[in-house]
Amino acid sequence: MRLYEETLRADQERERVATAIEEVRSSLKGTFHGDLLGPTDPAYADARVIWNGMVARSPGLIARCADVADVQAAVRAGATNGVLAALRCGGHSLAGFSTCDGGLVIDLSKMRHVTVDPTARRARFEGGCLLGTIDTATQNYGLAFPAGVVSHTGASGLILGGGFGWLTRLHGLSCDNVESFTLVTADGTVVRADANENADLSWALRGGGGNFGVVTEFEVRLHPVTSVVLGEAYYREPDIPRFLRSWRDSLPEVPDNLRWSVSLRLAPQTENVPLEIRGRPVASVAAVWAGDSEKGLRYPDHILSIGSPVGVTTRVMSYLALQTIADHEFPPGRRYYTKSGYFKTLDDNSIDRMASSLVDIPSPDTQIELAYLGGATTHMAAGDTAFGDRNSPFVTNLLGNWADCSGDASNIAWVRSLFSELRPAMTPGVYINFMSSDEDDRVPEAYRDRWERLIGVKSRYDPNNFFRLNQNIPVRKGGSGAEGR
Ligand SMILES: Cc1cc2nc3c(=O)[nH]c(=O)nc-3n(C[C@H](O)[C@H](O)[C@H](O)COP(=O)(O)OP(=O)(O)OC[C@H]3O[C@@H](n4cnc5c(N)ncnc54)[C@H](O)[C@@H]3O)c2cc1C
């Protein structure tokens, strides 16, 4: 009897959602400038796919917006008809938030226009841009916007979560370099947010993710960068713990021009990797110097002489080339699962545990990514932006990456188990852009003493929690809205 009632309820809900989506589609038809793609449209099969192959969902409608008016119409139609809505820029959400089953995807991939003002060192770009779109446009003028390290990543999701990459230590987080945001809020209104206008919203958008509206344009500061020095090396299995200790101890002293990252993994089976280490556990090191290249050449040389690395290379390269160098390592369609956290300092036990975990790593493409922030990220106080984790410089991301569903259980288990062993030594906090979909309970941890202020801003701009497919900030109780998903 209970099963029958549950099935009946599920059928009724499916019917309600299908009817609501039909309403959305017919209300947009005729005035929408972009594409409206439903399951029977030929372009739908490709359009529904996002980067993480673990997340295969079938939205009822993909509204591929062509302009701000389209975004307003899609938001209004979605909110009026009470449908679940996902926002999509580059579709790289590790948690898979940029799609949904049965609901509406507001897709900005047609909105990728970038305007550069080289004199003012400013750019304006639309909310659908990929990092590569912005780099290509700004590099025409020898300028760069500090963002992430893979060019096919979407800029909006990255910036709204914080955003870090090769230039972060020198120029700050991506969100620190935003002058103003233009967004469509849950009632379809276009709102501008900067330090003077809607300052609370501007604060919340710097780390608070996609909780507050659809950002249609960012105005950002740019910095002169045309070339960098890249040093790379591998440390063999027995040397990893010793190398990591030296790395940890040297980092607080290195200039902000240097970003020195480590990835613990099995060495790729590729020609550019020394034969003796291919497929073996290694610490793969990349040191990027941005700034005066004469000094820069000395620095990577110096740090890569620590211990006994193999396959050491140092070269000057264009910033654009650097920004695409890792693209092939994270192709769309593979299966990805992450757990992430911060360390104030890396203790010896954590180092040893990470090094020994490589022995039973289930996929040759899985990596333990270790980055050190510091530098310009600490020029702002924790409370200055919704992104507050500025004093725990070591960021660890356990990034499971494998080819097909037969590997799901072993890869997820490996990531979870290592994470639970490392967790006690981590400081509270998590970078929302490195979170998986099963970590709703960690969202308050990501914001801690900024949580109440974020709830206030969320309650004001999205009182019905329309924008809820994200690391969700709930609406204040007594507000008009539903909470959670
Ligand atoms: C290959 C790869 C490399 C990465 N490298 C880095 C890195 O170097 N540095 C770093 O900091 N992070 C990095 N990340 C993490 C990255 O920041 C997040 O995955 C981010 O969500 C990607 O943004 P997106 O626009 O592609 O996301 P999407 O999947 O398109 O969207 C994710 C979420 O962002 C929000 N969102 C998207 N567009 C908008 C918008 N226009 N307005 C409002 N909200 C919006 C929504 O909440 C949405 O659910 C990387 C991720 C991948 C997959």
PDB file of N, CA and C in Angstrom, residues 26 94 136 144-145 159 227 229 235 313 319 329 414 418 459 479:
ATOM      1  N   SER A  26       6.617  27.413 -23.309  1.00  0.00           N
ATOM      2  CA  SER A  26       5.681  28.185 -24.140  1.00  0.00           C
ATOM      3  C   SER A  26       5.709  29.675 -23.779  1.00  0.00           C
ATOM      4  N   LEU A  94      32.437  20.504 -10.234  1.00  0.00           N
ATOM      5  CA  LEU A  94      32.856  19.144  -9.859  1.00  0.00           C
ATOM      6  C   LEU A  94      31.674  18.391  -9.279  1.00  0.00           C
ATOM      7  N   THR A 136      42.624  34.788 -24.076  1.00  0.00           N
ATOM      8  CA  THR A 136      42.933  35.114 -25.469  1.00  0.00           C
ATOM      9  C   THR A 136      42.689  36.603 -25.724  1.00  0.00           C
ATOM     10  N   ALA A 144      46.532  40.206 -18.225  1.00  0.00           N
ATOM     11  CA  ALA A 144      45.951  38.934 -17.771  1.00  0.00           C
ATOM     12  C   ALA A 144      45.031  39.159 -16.581  1.00  0.00           C
ATOM     13  N   PHE A 145      44.010  38.318 -16.516  1.00  0.00           N
ATOM     14  CA  PHE A 145      43.103  38.293 -15.365  1.00  0.00           C
ATOM     15  C   PHE A 145      43.480  37.064 -14.533  1.00  0.00           C
ATOM     16  N   ILE A 159      35.074  32.262 -10.473  1.00  0.00           N
ATOM     17  CA  ILE A 159      35.218  33.560  -9.793  1.00  0.00           C
ATOM     18  C   ILE A 159      34.282  33.641  -8.581  1.00  0.00           C
ATOM     19  N   SER A 227      54.867  36.696 -20.488  1.00  0.00           N
ATOM     20  CA  SER A 227      55.532  35.395 -20.435  1.00  0.00           C
ATOM     21  C   SER A 227      55.835  35.044 -18.985  1.00  0.00           C
ATOM     22  N   VAL A 229      58.149  31.966 -16.398  1.00  0.00           N
ATOM     23  CA  VAL A 229      59.136  30.880 -16.381  1.00  0.00           C
ATOM     24  C   VAL A 229      58.456  29.680 -15.740  1.00  0.00           C
ATOM     25  N   TYR A 235      59.885  13.937  -8.320  1.00  0.00           N
ATOM     26  CA  TYR A 235      60.616  13.296  -7.227  1.00  0.00           C
ATOM     27  C   TYR A 235      60.137  11.859  -7.118  1.00  0.00           C
ATOM     28  N   THR A 313      63.098  20.387 -16.023  1.00  0.00           N
ATOM     29  CA  THR A 313      63.126  21.297 -17.179  1.00  0.00           C
ATOM     30  C   THR A 313      62.765  22.697 -16.693  1.00  0.00           C
ATOM     31  N   TYR A 319      52.351  33.320 -21.556  1.00  0.00           N
ATOM     32  CA  TYR A 319      51.309  33.102 -20.546  1.00  0.00           C
ATOM     33  C   TYR A 319      50.162  32.270 -21.137  1.00  0.00           C
ATOM     34  N   GLU A 329      44.874  17.096 -19.303  1.00  0.00           N
ATOM     35  CA  GLU A 329      44.863  16.188 -18.146  1.00  0.00           C
ATOM     36  C   GLU A 329      43.467  16.010 -17.557  1.00  0.00           C
ATOM     37  N   TRP A 414      38.651   5.222  -2.263  1.00  0.00           N
ATOM     38  CA  TRP A 414      40.046   5.642  -2.019  1.00  0.00           C
ATOM     39  C   TRP A 414      40.090   7.110  -1.589  1.00  0.00           C
ATOM     40  N   LEU A 418      41.225   8.269   2.282  1.00  0.00           N
ATOM     41  CA  LEU A 418      42.390   9.128   2.511  1.00  0.00           C
ATOM     42  C   LEU A 418      41.958  10.441   3.173  1.00  0.00           C
ATOM     43  N   SER A 459      18.698  35.810   1.832  1.00  0.00           N
ATOM     44  CA  SER A 459      17.270  35.993   2.133  1.00  0.00           C
ATOM     45  C   SER A 459      16.721  37.238   1.446  1.00  0.00           C
ATOM     46  N   GLY A 479      11.397  33.684   6.443  1.00  0.00           N
ATOM     47  CA  GLY A 479      11.380  34.298   5.107  1.00  0.00           C
ATOM     48  C   GLY A 479      10.342  33.561   4.286  1.00  0.00           C
TER      49      GLY A 479
END
